Short mmCIF file of C-alpha atoms and ligand atoms in Angstrom, two decimals:
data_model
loop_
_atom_site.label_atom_id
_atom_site.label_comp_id
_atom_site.label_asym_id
_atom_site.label_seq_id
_atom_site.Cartn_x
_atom_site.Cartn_y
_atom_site.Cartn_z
CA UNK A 2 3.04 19.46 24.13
CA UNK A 3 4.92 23.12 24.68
CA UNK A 4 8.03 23.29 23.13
CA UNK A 5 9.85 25.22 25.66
CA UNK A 6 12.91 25.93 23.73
CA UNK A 7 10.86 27.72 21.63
CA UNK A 8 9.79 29.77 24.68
CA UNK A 9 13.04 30.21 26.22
CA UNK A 10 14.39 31.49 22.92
CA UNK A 11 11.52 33.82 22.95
CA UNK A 12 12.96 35.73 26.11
CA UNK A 13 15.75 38.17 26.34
CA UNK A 14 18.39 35.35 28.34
CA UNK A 15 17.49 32.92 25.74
CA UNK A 16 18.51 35.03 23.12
CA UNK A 17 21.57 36.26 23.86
CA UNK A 18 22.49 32.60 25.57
CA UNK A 19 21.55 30.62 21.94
CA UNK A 20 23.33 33.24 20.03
CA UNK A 21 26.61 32.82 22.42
CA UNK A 22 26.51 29.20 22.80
CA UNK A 23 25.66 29.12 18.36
CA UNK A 24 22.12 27.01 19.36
CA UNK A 25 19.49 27.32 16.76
CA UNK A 26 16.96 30.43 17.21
CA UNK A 27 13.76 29.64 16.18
CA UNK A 28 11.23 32.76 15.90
CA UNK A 29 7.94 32.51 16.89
CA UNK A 30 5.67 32.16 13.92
CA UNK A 31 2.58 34.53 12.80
CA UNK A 32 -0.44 32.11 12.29
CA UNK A 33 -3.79 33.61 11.60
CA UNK A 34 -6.09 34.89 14.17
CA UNK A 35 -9.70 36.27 13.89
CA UNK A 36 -8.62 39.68 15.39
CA UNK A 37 -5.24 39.81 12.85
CA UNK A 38 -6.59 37.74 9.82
CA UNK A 39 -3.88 38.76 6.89
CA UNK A 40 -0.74 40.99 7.05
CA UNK A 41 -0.13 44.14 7.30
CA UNK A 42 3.17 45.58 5.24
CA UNK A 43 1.68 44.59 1.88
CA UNK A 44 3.33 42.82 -0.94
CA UNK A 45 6.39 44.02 -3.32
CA UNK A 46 5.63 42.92 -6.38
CA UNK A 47 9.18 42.03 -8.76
CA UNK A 48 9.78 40.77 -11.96
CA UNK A 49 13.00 38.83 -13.40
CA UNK A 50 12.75 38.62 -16.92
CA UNK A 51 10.09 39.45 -19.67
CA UNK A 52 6.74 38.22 -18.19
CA UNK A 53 3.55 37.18 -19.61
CA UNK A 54 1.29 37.31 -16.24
CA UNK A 55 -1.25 40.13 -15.81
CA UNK A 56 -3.68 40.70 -13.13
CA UNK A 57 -2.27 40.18 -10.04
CA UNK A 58 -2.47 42.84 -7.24
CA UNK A 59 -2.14 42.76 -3.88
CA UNK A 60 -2.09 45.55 -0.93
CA UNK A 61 0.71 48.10 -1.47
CA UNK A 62 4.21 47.54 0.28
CA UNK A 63 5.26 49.17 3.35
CA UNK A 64 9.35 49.06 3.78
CA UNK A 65 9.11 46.19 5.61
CA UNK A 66 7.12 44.16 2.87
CA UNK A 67 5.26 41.31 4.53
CA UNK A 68 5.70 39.13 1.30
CA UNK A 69 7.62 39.36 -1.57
CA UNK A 70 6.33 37.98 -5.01
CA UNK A 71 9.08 37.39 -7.80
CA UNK A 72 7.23 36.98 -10.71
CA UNK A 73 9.86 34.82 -12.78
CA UNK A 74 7.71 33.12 -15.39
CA UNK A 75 9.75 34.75 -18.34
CA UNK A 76 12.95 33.45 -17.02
CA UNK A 77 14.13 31.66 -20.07
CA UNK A 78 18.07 31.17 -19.95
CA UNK A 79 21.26 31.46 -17.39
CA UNK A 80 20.94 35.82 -17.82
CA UNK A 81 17.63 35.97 -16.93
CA UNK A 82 18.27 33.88 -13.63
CA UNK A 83 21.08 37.16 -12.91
CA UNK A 84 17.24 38.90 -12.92
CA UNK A 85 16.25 37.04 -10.23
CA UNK A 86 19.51 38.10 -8.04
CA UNK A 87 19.35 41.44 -9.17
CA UNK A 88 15.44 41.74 -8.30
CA UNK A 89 15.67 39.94 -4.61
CA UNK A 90 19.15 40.81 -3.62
CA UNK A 91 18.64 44.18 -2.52
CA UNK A 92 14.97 43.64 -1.11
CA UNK A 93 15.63 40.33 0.68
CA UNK A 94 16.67 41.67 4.23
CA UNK A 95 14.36 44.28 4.16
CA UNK A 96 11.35 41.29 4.13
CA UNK A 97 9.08 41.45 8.10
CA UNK A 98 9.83 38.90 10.43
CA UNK A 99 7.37 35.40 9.71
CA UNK A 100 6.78 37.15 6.24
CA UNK A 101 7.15 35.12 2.61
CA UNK A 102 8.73 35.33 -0.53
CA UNK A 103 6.75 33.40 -3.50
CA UNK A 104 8.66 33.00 -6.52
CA UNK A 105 6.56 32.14 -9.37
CA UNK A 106 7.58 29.89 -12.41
CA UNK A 107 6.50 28.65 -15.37
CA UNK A 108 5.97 25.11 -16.56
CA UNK A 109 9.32 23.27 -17.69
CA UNK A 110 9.13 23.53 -21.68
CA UNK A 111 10.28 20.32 -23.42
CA UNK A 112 11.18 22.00 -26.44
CA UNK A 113 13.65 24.00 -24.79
CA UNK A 114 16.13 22.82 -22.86
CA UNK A 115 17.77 26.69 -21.84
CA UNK A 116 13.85 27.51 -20.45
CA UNK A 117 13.80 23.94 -18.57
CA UNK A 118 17.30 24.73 -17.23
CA UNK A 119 16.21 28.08 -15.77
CA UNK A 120 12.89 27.51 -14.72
CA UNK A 121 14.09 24.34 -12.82
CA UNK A 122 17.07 26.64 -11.47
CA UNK A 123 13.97 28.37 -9.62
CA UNK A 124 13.27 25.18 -8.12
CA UNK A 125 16.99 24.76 -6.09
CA UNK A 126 16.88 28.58 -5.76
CA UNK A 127 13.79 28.29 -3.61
CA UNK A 128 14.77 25.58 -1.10
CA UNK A 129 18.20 27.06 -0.86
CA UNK A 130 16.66 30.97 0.04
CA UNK A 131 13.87 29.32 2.26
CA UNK A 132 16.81 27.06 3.93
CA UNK A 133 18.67 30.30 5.19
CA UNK A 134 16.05 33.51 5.05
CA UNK A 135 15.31 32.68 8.53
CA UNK A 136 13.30 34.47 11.25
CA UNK A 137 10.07 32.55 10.68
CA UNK A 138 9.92 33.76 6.91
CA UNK A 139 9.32 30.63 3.99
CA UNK A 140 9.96 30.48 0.29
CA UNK A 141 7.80 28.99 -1.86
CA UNK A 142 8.02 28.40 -5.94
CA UNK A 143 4.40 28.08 -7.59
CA UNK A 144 4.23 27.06 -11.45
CA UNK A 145 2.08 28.11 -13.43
CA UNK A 146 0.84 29.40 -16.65
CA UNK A 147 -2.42 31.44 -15.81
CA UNK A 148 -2.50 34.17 -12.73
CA UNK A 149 -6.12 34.06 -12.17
CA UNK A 150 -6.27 30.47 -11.66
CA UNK A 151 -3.59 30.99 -8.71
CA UNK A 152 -5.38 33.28 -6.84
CA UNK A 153 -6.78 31.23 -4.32
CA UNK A 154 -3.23 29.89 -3.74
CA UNK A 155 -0.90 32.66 -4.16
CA UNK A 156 -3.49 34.56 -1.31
CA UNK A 157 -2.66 31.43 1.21
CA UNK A 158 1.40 31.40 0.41
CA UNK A 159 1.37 35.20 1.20
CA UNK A 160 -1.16 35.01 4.38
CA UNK A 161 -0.46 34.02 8.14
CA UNK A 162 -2.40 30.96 7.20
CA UNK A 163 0.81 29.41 5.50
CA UNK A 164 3.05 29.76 8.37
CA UNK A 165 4.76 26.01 8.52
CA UNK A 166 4.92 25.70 4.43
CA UNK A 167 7.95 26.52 3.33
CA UNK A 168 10.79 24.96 0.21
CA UNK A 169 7.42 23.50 -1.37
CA UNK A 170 6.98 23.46 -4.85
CA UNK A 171 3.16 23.86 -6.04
CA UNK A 172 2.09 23.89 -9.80
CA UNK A 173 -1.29 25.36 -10.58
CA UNK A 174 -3.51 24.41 -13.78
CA UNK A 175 -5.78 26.60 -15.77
CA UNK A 176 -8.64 28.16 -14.31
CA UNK A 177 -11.80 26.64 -13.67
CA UNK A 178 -14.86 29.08 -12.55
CA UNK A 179 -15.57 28.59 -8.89
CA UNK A 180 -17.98 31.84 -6.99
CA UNK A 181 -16.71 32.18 -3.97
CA UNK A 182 -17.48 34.33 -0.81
CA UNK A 183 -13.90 35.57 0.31
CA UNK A 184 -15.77 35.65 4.14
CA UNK A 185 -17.01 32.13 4.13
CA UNK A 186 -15.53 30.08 1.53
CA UNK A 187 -16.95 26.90 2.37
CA UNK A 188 -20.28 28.55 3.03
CA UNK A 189 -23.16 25.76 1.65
CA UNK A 190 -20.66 22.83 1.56
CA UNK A 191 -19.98 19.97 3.46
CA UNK A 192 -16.70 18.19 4.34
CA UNK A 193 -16.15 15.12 6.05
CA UNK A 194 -12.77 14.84 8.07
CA UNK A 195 -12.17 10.97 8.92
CA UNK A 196 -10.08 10.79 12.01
CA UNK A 197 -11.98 14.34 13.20
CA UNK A 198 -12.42 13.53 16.85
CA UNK A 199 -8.25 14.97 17.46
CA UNK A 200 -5.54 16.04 16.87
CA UNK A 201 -4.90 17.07 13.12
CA UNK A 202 -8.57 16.12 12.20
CA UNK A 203 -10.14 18.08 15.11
CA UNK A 204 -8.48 21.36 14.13
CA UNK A 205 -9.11 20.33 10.09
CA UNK A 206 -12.69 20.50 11.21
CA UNK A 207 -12.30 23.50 13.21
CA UNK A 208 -10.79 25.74 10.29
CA UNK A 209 -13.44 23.74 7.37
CA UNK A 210 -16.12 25.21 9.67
CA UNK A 211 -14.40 28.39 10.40
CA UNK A 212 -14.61 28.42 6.42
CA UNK A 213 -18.54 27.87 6.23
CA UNK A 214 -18.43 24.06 5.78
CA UNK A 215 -21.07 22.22 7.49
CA UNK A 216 -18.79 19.15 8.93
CA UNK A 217 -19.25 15.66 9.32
CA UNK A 218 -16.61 14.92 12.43
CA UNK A 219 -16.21 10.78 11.19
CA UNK A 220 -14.27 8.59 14.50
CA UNK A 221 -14.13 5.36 15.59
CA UNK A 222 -16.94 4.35 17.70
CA UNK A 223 -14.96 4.54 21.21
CA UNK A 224 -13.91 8.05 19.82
CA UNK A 225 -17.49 8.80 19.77
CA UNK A 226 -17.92 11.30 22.60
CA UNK A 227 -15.24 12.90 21.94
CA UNK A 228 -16.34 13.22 17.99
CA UNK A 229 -19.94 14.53 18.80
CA UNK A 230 -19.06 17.49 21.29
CA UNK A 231 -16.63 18.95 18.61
CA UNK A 232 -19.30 18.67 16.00
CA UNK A 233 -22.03 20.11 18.12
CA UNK A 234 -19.57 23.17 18.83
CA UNK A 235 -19.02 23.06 15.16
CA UNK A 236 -22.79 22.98 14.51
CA UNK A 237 -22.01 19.76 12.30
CA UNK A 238 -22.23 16.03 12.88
CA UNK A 239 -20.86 12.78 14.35
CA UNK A 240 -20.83 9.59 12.31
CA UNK A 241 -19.32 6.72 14.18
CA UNK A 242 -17.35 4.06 12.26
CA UNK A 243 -14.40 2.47 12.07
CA UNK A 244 -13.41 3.53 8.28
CA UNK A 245 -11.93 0.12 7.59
CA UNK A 246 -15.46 -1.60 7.87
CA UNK A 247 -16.31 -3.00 4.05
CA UNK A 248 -19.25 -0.88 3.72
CA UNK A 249 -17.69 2.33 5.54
CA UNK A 250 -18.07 4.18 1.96
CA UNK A 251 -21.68 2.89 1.77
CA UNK A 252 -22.48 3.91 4.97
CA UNK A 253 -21.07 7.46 4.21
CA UNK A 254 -23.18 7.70 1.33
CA UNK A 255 -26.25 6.92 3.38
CA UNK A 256 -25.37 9.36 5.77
CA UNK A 257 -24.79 12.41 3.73
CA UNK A 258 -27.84 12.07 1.13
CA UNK A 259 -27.48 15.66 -0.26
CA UNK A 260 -23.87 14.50 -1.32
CA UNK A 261 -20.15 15.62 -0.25
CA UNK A 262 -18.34 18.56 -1.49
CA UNK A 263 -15.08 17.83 0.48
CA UNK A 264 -13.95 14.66 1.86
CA UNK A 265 -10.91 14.45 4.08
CA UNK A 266 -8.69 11.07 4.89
CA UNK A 267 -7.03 11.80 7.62
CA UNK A 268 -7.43 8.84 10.02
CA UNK A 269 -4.20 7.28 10.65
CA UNK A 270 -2.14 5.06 12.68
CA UNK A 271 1.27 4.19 13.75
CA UNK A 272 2.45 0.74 14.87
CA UNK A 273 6.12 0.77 14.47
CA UNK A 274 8.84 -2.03 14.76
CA UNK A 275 11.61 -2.77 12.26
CA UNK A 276 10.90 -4.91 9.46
CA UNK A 277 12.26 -8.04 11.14
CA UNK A 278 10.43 -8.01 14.63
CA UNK A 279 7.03 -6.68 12.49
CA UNK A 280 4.00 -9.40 12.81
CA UNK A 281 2.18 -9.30 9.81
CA UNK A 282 -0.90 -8.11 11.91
CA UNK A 283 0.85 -4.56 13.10
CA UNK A 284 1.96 -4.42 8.75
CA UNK A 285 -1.57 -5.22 7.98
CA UNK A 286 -3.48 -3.13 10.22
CA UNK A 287 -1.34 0.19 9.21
CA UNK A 288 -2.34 -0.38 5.73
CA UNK A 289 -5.56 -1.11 5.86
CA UNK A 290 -6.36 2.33 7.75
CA UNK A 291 -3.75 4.41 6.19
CA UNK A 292 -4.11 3.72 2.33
CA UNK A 293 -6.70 0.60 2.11
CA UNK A 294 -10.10 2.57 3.16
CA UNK A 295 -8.33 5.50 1.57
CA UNK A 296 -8.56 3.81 -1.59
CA UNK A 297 -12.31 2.00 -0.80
CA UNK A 298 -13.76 4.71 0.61
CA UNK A 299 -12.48 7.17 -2.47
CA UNK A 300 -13.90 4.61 -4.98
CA UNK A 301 -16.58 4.23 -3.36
CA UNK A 302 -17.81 7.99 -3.24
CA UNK A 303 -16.79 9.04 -6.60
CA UNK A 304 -18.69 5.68 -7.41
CA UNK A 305 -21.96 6.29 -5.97
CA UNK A 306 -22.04 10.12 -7.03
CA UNK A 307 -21.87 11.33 -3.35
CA UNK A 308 -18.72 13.60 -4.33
CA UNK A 309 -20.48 16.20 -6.06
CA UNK A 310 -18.88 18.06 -9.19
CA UNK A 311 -16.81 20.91 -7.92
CA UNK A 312 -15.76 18.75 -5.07
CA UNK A 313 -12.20 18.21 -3.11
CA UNK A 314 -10.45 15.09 -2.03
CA UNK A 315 -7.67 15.78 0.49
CA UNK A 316 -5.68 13.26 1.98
CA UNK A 317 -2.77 12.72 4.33
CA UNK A 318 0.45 11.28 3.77
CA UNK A 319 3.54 12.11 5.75
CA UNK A 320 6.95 13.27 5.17
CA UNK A 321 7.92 9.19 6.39
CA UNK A 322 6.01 8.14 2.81
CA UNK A 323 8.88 10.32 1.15
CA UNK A 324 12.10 10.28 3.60
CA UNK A 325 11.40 6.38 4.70
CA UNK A 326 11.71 6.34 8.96
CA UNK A 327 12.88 3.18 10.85
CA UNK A 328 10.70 1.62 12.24
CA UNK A 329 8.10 2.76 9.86
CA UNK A 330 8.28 0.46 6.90
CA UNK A 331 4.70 0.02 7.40
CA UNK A 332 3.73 3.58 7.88
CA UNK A 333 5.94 4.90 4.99
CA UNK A 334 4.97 2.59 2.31
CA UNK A 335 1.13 3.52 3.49
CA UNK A 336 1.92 6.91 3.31
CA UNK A 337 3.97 6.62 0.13
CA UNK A 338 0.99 4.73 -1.16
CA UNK A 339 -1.10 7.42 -0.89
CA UNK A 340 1.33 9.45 -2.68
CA UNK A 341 0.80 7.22 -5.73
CA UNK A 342 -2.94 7.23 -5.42
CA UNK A 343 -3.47 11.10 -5.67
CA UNK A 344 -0.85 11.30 -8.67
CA UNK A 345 -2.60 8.63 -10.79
CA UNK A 346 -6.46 9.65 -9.65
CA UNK A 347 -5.94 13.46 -9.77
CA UNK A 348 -6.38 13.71 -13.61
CA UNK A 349 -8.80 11.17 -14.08
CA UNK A 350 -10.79 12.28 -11.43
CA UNK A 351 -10.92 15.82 -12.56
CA UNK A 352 -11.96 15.05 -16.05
CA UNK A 353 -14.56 11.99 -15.11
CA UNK A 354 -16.07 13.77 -11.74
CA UNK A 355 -14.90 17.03 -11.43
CA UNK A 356 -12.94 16.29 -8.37
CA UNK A 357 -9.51 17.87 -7.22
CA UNK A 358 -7.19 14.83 -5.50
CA UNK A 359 -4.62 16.59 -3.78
CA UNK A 360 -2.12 15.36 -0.37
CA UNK A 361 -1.10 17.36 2.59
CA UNK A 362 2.28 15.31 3.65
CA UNK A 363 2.80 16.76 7.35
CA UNK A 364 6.43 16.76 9.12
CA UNK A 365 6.96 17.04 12.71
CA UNK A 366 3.33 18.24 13.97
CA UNK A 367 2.86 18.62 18.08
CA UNK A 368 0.20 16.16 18.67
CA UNK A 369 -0.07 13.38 20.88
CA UNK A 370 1.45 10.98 18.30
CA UNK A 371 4.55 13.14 18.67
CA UNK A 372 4.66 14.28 22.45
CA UNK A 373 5.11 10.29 22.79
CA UNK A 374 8.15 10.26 20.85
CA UNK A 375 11.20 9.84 23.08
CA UNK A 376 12.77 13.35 24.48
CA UNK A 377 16.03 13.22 22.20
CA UNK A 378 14.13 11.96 18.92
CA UNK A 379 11.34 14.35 19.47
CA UNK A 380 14.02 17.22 20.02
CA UNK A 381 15.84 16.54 16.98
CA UNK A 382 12.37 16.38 14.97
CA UNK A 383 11.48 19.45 16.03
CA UNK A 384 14.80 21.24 15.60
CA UNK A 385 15.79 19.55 11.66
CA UNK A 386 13.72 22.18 9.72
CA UNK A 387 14.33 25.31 8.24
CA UNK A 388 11.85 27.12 11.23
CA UNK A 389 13.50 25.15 13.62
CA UNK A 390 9.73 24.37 15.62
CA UNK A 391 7.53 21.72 15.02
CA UNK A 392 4.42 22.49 13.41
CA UNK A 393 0.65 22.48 14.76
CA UNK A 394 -1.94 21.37 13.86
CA UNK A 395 -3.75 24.05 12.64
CA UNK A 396 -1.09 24.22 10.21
CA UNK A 397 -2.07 21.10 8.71
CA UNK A 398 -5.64 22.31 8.56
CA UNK A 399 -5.04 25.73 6.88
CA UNK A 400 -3.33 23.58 4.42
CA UNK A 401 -6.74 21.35 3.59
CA UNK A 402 -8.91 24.19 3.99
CA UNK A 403 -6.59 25.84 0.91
CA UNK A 404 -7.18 22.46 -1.21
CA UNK A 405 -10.72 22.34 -0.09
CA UNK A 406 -11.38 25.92 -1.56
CA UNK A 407 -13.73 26.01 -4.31
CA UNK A 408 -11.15 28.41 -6.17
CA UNK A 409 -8.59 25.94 -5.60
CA UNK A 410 -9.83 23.96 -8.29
CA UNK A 411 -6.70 24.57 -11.04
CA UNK A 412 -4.46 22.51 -8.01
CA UNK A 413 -4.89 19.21 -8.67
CA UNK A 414 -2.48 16.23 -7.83
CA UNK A 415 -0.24 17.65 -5.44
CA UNK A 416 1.51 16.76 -2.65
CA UNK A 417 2.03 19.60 -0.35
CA UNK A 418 4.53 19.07 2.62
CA UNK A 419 3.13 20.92 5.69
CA UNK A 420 6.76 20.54 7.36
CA UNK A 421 8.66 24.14 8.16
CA UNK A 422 10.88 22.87 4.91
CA UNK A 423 11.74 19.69 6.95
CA UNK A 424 15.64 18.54 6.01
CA UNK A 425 14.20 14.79 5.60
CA UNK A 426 13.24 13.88 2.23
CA UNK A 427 14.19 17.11 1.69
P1 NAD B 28 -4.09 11.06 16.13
O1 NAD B 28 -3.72 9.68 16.54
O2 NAD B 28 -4.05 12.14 17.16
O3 NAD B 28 -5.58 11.07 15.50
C1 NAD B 28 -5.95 10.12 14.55
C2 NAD B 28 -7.46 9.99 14.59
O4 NAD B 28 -7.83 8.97 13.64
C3 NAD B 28 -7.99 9.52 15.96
O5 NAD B 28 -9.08 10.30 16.35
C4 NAD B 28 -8.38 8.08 15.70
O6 NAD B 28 -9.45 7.61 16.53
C5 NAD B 28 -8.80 8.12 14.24
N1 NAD B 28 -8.78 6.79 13.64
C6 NAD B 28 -7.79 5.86 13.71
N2 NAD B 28 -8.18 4.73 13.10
C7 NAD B 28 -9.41 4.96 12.61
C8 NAD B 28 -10.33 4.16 11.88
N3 NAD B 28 -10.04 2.90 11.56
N4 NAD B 28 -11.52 4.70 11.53
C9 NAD B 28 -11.83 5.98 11.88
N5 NAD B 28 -10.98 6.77 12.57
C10 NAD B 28 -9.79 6.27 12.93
O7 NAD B 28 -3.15 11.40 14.90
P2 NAD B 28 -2.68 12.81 14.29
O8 NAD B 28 -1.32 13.09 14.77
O9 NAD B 28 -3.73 13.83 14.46
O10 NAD B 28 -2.54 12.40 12.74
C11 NAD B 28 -3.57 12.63 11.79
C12 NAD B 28 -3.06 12.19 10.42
O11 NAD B 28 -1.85 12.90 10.11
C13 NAD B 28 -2.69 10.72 10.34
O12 NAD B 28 -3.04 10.24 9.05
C14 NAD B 28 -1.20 10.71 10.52
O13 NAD B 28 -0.59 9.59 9.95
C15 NAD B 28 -0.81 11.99 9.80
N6 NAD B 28 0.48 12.55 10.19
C16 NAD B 28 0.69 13.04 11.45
C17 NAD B 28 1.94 13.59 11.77
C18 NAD B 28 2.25 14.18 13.13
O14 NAD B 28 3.36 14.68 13.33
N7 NAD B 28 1.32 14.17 14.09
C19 NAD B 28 2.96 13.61 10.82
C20 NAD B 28 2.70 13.09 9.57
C21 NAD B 28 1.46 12.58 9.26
#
């Protein structure tokens, strides 16, 4: 659904109307696009205190930098935060409309509780800058201890392809060896997107394949049609079944003899009441598709050896698994469940089957769960973010198709809100 505030904002009257009247100004955001596939304006590279990082370079900045990077690993105590004013107080304005500012940390050190103060400083830093930067521009804080295992990540916070992430924290392991072809990055794999036939899942397929993946578009059956044209535009394939059948992870593993490199939950459904007017049918029915086949299907994969090593598990929770939504005490303990599952599989996964486990948690995306939302509740959904939009789609999908990288592997166990720095949960 168009948001035409967004469009009205966009125009000359709408400007000078929402500045009078004090109305919130959203700015149109850069996403990527074939013809315009990175930035242009380059990356200013700054450092706050003494830092221990080496290798990272990035395109030259114009004087309109389209990202900033604060490297602020070394940050230790209360002076070397004053580093991190000095460093992005002067450069801040100067930063291109829709571009980003990365700020990068280190790990919290529990021997030292001046370094645990500072580095978590970072963290509140961050969501305050990205809350009032504005002009389509996010803030990001990534932790981590080795540059090259960040690469894959640090190039998506600082590309078009990260335009609706923004106040996330994201902390990045040690490198694992992945060979990747910067063109295709998915080239020779294949993904399965539950949920593919639409919305979210139709453009997650859309960018996997974009990416090289060959992808399996999984749908109900009566989503069938629907499921096989997008895969045959794809040059993938349709499986229909409803992923709550008892032998859906079987029948998965049939399908896809050669194995799975990237599997993607994100089939999902709403049915929303309040707790007391909730028959235990709509409560059952939300959790068996949102976190029950989650959790069968996952076990049953890693099980049977069908994830290969190398491989990615991305699924979908939702900011209502971490703000709680009325009406949703079904949806957000689902969602919240999911949550739980990548925390406690992520490590054990990665050491038994050499499997990421990572979340994407979406906020207010346009789709048509959303564009059914009353007017006023809709509006205000939109609006209650630090972009001041709702997100699309394809936002969600550059998201996955970051986890799903096979240089992503040193992210593992994260929960990444797609969500324009959404105030709920916030
Ligand atoms: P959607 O309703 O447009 O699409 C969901 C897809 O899942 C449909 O194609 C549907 O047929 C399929 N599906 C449902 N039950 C299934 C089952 N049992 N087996 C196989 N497929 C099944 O929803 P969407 O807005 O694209 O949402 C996608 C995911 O993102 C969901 O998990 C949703 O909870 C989550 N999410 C969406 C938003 C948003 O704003 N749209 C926000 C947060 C989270």
């Amino acid at each position: 659904m168009a948001d035409r505030y967004l469009s009205f904002t966009g125009t000359a009257p709408g400007r000078f109307l929402t500045r009078r009247l004090g109305l919130p100004q959203p700015a149109p955001l850069r996403r990527w696009s074939r013809e315009s596939p990175e930035f242009e304006g380059g990356v200013l590279l700054l450092t706050a205190g003494k830092s221990e990082l080496s290798g990272l370079e990035f395109p030259a900045p114009s004087e309109a930098p389209a990202a900033v990077l604060l490297d602020a690993t070394g940050v230790r105590d209360v002076e070397g935060l004053a580093e991190v004013h000095a460093a992005l107080h002067p450069v801040v304005r100067s930063v291109a409309a829709s571009g980003r500012v990365v700020v990068l940390g280190a790990p919290l050190d529990p021997a030292d509780h001046h370094q645990a103060a500072a580095q978590q400083a970072l963290e509140g830093f961050t969501r305050s800058l990205g809350k009032e930067i504005g002009r389509g521009r996010t803030v990001n804080l990534v932790r981590l201890t080795d540059a090259s295992a960040a690469e894959s990540t640090l190039r998506f916070l600082l590309s078009p392809r990260s335009a609706y992430v923004s106040g996330q924290v994201i902390e990045v392991g040690r490198a694992q060896e992945a060979d990747v072809d910067r063109e295709h990055t998915l080239a020779g794999r294949t993904a399965l997107v539950t949920g593919g036939a639409r919305g979210i899942g139709a453009a997650v397929a859309e960018t996997l394949a974009r990416d090289g993946a060959r992808v399996v578009v999984l749908d109900v059956p009566a989503a069938s049609a629907d499921a096989e044209q997008l895969a045959a535009r794809l040059g993938g394939s349709a499986l229909a079944l409803d992923i709550t059948a008892p032998d859906a992870g079987a029948r998965i593993a049939e399908a896809l003899p050669d194995g799975l490199d990237v599997l993607v939950h994100n089939a999902g459904i709403t049915r929303d009441r309040r707790l007391a007017n909730m028959p235990a049918e709509r409560w059952s029915s939300v959790l068996d598709v949102n976190l029950a086949s989650v959790l069968r299907t996952t076990d049953a994969l890693l099980k049977a050896g069908t994830l290969r090593r190398g491989g990615r598990i991305v699924a979908t929770a939702s900011i209502a698994g971490i703000a709680g939504n009325t009406g949703q005490t079904n949806y957000g303990a689902s969602k919240a469940g999911v949550v739980g599952l990548v925390r406690s599989l992520a490590p054990r996964a990665a050491a038994e089957h050499g499997v990421t486990v990572n979340a994407v948690a979406p906020g207010f995306i346009e789709t048509k769960m959303t564009a059914a939302v009353p007017l006023f509740i809709r509006e205000a959904g939109r609006r209650m973010n630090s972009l001041g939009q709702g997100g699309l789609p394809v936002d969600v999908a550059e998201t996955t198709a970051w986890l799903a990288h096979p240089a992503s592997g040193a992210v593992n166990g994260q929960v990444v809100r797609v969500c324009g720095q959404s105030l709920l949960g916030a």
